[in-house]
Short mmCIF file of C-alpha atoms and ligand atoms in Angstrom, two decimals:
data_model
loop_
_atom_site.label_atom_id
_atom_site.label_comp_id
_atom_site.label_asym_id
_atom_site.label_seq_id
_atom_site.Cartn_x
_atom_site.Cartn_y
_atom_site.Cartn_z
CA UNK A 119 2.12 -11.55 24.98
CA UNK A 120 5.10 -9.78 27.40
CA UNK A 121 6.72 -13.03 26.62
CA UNK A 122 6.27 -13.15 23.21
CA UNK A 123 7.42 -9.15 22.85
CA UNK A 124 10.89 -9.95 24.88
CA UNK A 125 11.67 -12.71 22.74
CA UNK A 126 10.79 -11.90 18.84
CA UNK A 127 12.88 -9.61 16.64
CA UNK A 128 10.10 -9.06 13.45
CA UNK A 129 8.78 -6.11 14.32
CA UNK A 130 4.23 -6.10 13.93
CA UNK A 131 2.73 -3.07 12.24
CA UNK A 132 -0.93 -3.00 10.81
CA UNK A 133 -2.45 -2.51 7.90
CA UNK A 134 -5.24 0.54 8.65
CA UNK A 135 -6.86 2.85 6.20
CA UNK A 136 -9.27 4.64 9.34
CA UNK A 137 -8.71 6.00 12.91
CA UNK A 138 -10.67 3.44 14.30
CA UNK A 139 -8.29 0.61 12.34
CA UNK A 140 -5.26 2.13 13.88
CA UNK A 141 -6.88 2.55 17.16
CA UNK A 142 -7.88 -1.30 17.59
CA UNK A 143 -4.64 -2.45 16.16
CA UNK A 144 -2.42 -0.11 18.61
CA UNK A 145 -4.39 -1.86 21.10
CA UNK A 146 -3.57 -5.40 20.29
CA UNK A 147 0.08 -4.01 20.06
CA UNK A 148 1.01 -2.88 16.64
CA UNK A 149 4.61 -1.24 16.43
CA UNK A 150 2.85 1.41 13.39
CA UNK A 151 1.08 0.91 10.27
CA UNK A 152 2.58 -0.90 7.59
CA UNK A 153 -0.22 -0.43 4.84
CA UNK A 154 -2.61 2.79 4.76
CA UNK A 155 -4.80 2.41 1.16
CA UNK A 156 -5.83 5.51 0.46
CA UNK A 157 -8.27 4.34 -1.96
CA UNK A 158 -10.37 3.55 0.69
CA UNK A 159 -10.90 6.78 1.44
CA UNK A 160 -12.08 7.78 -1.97
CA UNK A 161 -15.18 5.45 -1.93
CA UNK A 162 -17.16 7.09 0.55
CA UNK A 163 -20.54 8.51 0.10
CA UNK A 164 -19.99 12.12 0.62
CA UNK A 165 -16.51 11.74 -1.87
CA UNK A 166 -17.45 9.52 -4.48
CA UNK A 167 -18.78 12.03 -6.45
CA UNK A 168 -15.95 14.12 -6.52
CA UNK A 169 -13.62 10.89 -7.54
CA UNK A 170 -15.63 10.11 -10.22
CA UNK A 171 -15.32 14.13 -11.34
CA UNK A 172 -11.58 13.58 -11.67
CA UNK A 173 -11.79 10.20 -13.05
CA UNK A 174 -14.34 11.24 -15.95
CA UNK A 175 -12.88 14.81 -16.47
CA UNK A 176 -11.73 15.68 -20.01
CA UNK A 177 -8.34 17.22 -19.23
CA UNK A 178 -5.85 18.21 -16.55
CA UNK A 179 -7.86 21.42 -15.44
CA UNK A 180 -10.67 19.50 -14.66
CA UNK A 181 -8.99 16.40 -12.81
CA UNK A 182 -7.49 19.25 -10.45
CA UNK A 183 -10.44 20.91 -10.19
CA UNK A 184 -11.95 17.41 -8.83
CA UNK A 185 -8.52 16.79 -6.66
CA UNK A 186 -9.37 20.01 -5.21
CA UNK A 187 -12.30 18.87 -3.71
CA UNK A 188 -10.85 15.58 -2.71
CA UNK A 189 -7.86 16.90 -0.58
CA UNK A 190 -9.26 18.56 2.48
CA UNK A 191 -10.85 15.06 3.13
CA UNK A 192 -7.62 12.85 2.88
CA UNK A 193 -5.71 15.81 4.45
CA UNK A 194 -8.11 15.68 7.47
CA UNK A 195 -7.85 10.96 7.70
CA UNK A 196 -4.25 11.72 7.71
CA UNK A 197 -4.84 13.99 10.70
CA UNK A 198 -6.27 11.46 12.53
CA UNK A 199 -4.72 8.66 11.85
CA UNK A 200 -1.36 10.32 13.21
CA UNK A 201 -3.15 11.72 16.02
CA UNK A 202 -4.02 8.04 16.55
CA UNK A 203 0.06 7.02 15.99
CA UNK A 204 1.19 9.06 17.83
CA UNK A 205 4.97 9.02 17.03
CA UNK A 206 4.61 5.24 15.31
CA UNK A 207 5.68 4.54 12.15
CA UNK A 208 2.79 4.96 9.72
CA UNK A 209 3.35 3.71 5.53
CA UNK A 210 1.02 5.94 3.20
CA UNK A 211 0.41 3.84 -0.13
CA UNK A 212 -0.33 6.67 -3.26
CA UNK A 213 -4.09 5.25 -4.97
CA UNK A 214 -3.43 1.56 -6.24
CA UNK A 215 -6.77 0.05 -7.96
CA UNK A 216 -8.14 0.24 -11.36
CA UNK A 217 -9.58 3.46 -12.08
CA UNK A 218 -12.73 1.91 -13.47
CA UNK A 219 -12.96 0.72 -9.96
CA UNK A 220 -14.94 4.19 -9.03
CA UNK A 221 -17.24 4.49 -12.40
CA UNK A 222 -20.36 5.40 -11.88
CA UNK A 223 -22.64 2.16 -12.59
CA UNK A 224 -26.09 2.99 -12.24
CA UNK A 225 -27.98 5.63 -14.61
CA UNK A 226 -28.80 7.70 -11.71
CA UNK A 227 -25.20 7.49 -10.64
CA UNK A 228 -24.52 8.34 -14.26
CA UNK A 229 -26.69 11.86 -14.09
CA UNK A 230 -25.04 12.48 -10.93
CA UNK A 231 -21.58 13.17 -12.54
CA UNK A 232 -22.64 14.71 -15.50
CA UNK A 233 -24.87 17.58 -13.60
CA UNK A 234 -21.07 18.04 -11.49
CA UNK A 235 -18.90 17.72 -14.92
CA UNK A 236 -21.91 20.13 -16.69
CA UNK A 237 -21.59 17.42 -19.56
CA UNK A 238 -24.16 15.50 -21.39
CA UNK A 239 -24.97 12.16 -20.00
CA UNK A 240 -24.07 10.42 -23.44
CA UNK A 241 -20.92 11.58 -23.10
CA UNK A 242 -19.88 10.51 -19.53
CA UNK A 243 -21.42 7.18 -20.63
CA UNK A 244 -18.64 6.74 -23.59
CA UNK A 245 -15.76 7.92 -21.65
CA UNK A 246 -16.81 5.36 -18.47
CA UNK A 247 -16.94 2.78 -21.29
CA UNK A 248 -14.02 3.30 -22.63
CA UNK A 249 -12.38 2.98 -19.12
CA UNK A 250 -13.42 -0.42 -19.00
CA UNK A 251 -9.99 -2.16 -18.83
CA UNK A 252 -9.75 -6.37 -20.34
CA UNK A 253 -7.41 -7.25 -17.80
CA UNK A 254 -7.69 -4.84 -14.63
CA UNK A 255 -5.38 -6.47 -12.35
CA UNK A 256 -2.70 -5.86 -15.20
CA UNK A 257 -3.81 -2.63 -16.48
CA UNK A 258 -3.75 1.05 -15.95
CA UNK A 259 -3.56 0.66 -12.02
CA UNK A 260 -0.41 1.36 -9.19
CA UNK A 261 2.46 3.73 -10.29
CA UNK A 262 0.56 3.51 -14.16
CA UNK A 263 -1.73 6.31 -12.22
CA UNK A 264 0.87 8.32 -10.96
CA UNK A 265 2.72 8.55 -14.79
CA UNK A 266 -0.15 9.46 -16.59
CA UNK A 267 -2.15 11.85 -13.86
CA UNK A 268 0.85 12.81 -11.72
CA UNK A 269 -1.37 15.66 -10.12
CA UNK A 270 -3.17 12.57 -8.26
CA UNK A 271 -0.23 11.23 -6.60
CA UNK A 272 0.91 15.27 -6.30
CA UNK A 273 -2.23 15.88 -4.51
CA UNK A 274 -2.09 12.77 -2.17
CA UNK A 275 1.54 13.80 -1.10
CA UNK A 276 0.58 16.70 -0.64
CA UNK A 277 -2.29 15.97 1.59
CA UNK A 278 -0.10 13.86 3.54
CA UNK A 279 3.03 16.53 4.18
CA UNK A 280 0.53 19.23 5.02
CA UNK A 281 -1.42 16.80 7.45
CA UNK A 282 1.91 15.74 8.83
CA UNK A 283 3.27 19.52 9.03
CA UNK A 284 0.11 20.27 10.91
CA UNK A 285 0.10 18.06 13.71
CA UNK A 286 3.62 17.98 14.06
CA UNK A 287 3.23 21.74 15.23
CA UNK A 288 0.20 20.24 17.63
CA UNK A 289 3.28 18.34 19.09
CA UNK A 290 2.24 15.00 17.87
CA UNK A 291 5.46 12.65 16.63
CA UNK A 292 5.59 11.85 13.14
CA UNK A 293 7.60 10.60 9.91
CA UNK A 294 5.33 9.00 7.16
CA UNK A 295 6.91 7.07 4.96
CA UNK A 296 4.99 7.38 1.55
CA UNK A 297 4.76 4.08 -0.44
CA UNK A 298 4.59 3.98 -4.51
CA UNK A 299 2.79 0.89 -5.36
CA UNK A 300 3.24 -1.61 -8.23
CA UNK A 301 6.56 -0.55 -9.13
CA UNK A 302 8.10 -2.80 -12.31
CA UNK A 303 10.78 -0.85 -13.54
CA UNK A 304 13.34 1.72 -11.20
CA UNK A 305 12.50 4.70 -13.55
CA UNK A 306 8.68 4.17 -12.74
CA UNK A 307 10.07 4.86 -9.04
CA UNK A 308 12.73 7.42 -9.79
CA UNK A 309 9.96 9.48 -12.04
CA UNK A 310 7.67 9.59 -8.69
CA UNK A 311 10.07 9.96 -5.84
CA UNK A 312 11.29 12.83 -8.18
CA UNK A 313 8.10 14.38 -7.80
CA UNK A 314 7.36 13.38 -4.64
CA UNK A 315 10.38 14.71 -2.71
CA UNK A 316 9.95 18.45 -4.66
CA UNK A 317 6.53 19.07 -3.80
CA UNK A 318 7.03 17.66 0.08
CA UNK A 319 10.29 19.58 0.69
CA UNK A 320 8.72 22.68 -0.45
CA UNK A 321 5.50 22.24 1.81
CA UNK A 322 8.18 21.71 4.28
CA UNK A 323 10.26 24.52 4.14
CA UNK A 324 6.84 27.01 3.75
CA UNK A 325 5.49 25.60 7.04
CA UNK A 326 8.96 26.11 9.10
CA UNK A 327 8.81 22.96 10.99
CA UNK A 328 11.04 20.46 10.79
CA UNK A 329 10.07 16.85 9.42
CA UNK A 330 11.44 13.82 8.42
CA UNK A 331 9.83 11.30 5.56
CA UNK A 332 10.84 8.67 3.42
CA UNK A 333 9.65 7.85 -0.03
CA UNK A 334 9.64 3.96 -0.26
CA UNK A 335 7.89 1.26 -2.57
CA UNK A 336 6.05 -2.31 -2.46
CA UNK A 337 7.99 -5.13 -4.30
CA UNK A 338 4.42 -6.63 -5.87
CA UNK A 339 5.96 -7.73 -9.36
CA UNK A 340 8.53 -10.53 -10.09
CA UNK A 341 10.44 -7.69 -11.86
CA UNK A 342 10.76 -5.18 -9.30
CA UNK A 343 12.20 -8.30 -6.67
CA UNK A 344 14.82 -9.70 -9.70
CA UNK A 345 16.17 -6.01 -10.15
CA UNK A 346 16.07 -5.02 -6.67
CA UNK A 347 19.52 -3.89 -6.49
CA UNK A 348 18.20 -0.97 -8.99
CA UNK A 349 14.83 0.34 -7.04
CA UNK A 350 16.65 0.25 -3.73
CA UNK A 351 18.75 3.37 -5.25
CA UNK A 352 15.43 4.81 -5.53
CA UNK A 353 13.91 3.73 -2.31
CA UNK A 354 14.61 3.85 1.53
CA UNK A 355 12.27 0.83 2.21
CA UNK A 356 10.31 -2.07 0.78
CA UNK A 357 7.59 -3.45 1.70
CA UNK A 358 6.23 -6.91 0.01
CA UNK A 359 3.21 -6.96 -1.53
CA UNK A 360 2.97 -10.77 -1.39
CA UNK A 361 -1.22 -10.46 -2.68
CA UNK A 362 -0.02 -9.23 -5.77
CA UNK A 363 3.19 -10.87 -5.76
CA UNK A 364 1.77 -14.38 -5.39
CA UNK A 365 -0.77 -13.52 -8.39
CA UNK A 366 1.70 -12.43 -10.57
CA UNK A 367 4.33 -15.20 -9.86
CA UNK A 368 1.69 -17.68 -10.29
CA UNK A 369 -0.05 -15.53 -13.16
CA UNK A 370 -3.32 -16.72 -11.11
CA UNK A 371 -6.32 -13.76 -10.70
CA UNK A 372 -6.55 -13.32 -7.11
CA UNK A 373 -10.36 -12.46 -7.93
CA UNK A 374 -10.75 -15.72 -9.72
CA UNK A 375 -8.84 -18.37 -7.86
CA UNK A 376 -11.35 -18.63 -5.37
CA UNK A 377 -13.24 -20.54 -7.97
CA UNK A 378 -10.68 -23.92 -8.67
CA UNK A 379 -7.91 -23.59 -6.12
CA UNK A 380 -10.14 -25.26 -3.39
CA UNK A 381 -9.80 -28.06 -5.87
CA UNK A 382 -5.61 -27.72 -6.46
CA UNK A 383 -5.63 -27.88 -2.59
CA UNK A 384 -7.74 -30.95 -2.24
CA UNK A 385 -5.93 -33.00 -5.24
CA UNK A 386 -2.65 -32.20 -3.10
CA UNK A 387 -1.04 -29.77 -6.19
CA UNK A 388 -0.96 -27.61 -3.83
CA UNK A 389 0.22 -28.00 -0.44
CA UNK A 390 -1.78 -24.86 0.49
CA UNK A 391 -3.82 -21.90 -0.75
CA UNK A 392 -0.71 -19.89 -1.83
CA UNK A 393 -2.80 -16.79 -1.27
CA UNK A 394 -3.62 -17.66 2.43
CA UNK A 395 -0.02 -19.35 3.05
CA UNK A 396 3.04 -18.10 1.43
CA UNK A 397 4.85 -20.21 -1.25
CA UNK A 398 7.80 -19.74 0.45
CA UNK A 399 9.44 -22.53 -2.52
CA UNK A 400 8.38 -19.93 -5.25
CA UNK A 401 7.41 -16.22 -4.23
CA UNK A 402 9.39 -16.67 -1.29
CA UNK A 403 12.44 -16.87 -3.63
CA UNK A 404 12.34 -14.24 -5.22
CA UNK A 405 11.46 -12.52 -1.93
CA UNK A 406 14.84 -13.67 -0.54
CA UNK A 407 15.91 -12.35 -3.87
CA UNK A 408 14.52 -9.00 -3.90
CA UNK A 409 15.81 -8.69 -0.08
CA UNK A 410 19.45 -10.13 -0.67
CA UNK A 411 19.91 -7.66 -3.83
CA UNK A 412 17.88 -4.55 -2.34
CA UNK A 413 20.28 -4.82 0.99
CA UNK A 414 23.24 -4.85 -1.38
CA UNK A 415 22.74 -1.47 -2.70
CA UNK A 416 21.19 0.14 0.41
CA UNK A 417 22.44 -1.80 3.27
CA UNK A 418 20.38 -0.51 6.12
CA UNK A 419 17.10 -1.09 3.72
CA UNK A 420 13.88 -1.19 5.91
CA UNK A 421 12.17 -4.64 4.89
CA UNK A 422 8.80 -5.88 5.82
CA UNK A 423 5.71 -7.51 4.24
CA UNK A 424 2.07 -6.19 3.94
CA UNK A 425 0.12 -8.81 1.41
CA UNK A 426 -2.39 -11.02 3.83
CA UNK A 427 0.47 -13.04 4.71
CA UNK A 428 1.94 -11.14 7.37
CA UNK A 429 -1.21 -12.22 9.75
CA UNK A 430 -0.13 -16.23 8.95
CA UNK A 431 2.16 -17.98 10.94
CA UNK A 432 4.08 -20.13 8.85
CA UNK A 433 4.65 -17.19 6.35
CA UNK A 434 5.56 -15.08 9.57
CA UNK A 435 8.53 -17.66 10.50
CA UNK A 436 9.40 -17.20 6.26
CA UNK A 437 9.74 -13.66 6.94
CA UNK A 438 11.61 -13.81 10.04
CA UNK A 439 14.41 -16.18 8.46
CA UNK A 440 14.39 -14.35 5.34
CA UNK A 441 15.57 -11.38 7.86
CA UNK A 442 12.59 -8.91 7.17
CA UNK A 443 12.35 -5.60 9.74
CA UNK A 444 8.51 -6.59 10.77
CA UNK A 445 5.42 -7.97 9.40
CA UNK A 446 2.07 -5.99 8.60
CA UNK A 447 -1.62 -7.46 9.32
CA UNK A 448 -5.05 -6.77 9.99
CA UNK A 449 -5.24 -5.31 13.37
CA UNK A 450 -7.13 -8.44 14.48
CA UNK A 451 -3.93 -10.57 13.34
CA UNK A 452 -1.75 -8.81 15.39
CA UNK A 453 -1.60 -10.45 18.48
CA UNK A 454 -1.22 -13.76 16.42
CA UNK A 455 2.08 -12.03 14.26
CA UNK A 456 3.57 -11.28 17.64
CA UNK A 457 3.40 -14.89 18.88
CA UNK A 458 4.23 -16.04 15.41
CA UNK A 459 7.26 -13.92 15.41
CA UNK A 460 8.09 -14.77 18.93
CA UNK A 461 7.77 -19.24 18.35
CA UNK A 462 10.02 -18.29 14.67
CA UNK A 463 12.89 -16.42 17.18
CA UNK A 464 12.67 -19.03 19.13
CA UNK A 465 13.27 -21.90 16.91
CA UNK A 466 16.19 -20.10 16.23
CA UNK A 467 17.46 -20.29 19.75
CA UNK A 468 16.83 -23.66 19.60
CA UNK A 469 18.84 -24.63 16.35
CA UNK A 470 21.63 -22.96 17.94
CA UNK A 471 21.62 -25.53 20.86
C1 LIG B 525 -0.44 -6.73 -1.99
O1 LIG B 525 -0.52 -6.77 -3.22
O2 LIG B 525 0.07 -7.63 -1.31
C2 LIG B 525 -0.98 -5.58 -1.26
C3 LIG B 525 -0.82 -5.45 0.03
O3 LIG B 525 -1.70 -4.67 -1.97
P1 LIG B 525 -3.23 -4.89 -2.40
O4 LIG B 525 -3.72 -6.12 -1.71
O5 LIG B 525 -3.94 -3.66 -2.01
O6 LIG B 525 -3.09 -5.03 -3.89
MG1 LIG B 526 -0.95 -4.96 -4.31
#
């Protein structure tokens, strides 16, 4: 692996949404996290409740009231998960999914929420049915969350800057770089980093230390690569979301595929499972796209790649000659993205010859 590390130029990051991620994956070698879903963090037993509070509340008052209760926890992950970093990079993604995604399903789950909301039942059934989105994937999900409820995304960066503020005065390293997913249009980004870069400055500037962040977002929708050249005014990185990406180039339901791609694969349509392999012919284009016009607005752009594909070799060497800063895996992949990224340098080298 010393080998590998002297010769490749992608740097490897993880993705890690717990301590104990980012603790295995620093020691197979990741360079900093690349991906940190907060989301994750909101389905835990002891929180769920409290998500489904702010999900199912009836107005702004109450979601906060529910956000309340949710920030000490994500405050204290962040904590740790620098602690764990230690001075490495570490990308913070604002919540992504569905909201339905946290309903309560059960009736007991149900009775739960409506003893915390002090509502009938009948009524926190209607408003979790009317939740219930046709098309998910497509729907009221990403930066869609952070228009309509900006005091969830407020909250999150907030939890983040104060977590960051804290253990920066414990002498612990650290610039988070805080990631707006499922960007589509540059005034979906400018709206948030807006917001985003108020409330963190003044957390800032109340705790007297001195910190460095970047707001950044994932390229995850044909639009956002074709008018890259726009959202790179409003970022200072991208990072490839190449699992939504692939879905929505292909218009193919990640959740469904599983079901007749097997058979595109073995008919020989398909070379390969696009969502294990990257389609380097199709979203790799407008990859090289998004990269090509992003860099021409914002020419030191940090570039690197979090979808699944960043732990698969062949889509590692795509990354490396489409002149990404570093790939970002599961922390099990990571000793496989260094070698991949080390062979992909080195067929460079040998080209040269
Ligand atoms: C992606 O879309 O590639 C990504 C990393 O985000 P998620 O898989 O959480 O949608
Ligand atoms: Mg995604």
């Amino acid at each position: 692996m010393k080998w590998a590390d002297e010769y490749r130029r992608l740097g490897v990051r993880t993705n890690a949404d717990t301590p104990k991620d980012a603790q295995v994956a620093r020691e197979f070698g990741a360079e900093g996290i690349g991906l940190c879903r907060t989301e994750h963090m909101f389905f835990e037993a002891d929180r769920i409740l409290a998500v489904r509070e702010m999900i199912l509340a009836n107005d702004e008052k109450g979601r906060r009231r529910a956000l309340d209760k949710i920030k000490p926890m994500q405050k204290g992950d962040f904590k740790e998960i620098f602690r764990v970093m230690n001075g490495l990079p570490v990308t913070i993604r604002l919540l992504d999914p569905p909201l339905h995604e946290f309903l309560p399903h059960t009736e007991a789950e149900l009775a739960d929420v409506a003893k915390a909301l002090k509502t009938p039942v009948a009524e926190v059934r209607a408003k979790r049915n009317a939740l219930h989105e046709a098309n998910p994937m497509l729907g009221h999900r990403g930066c869609r969350l952070g228009i309509t409820f900006p005091e969830i995304y407020e909250m999150q960066v907030r939890a983040i800057v104060e977590a960051a503020c804290e253990v920066k005065k414990e002498k612990v390293d650290v610039e988070p770089e805080i990631m707006i997913p499922l960007v589509g249009h540059v005034n979906e980004l400018a709206a948030l980093r807006r917001m985003t870069v108020e409330v963190a400055d003044e957390i800032i500037k109340a705790s007297g230390v001195k910190l460095s962040y970047m707001v950044g977002t994932m390229i995850e929708l044909p639009r956002a690569a074709v008018t890259a050249d726009k959202i790179a005014e409003q970022a200072e990185f991208f990072s490839f979301g190449t699992n939504d990406l692939t879905q929505t180039t292909f218009g193919l339901s990640r959740d469904d595929a599983g079901k007749f791609l097997p058979d595109y694969v073995e008919k020989k349509i398909l070379p390969k499972d696009p969502f294990m392999a990257l389609d380097t012919e199709g979203v790799g284009e407008l990859v090289r796209i998004g990269i090509e016009k992003g860099r021409k607005t914002r020419k030191k752009l940090k570039v690197g790649i979090c979808g699944e594909h960043g732990g698969e070799p062949s889509s590692i060497e795509f990354c490396h000659q489409a002149g990404m800063n570093y790939v970002s895996c599961s922390p099990f992949r990571v000793p496989i993205a260094r070698l991949a990224a080390a062979h992909a340098a080195l067929k460079d080298e040998k080209k040269k010859k």
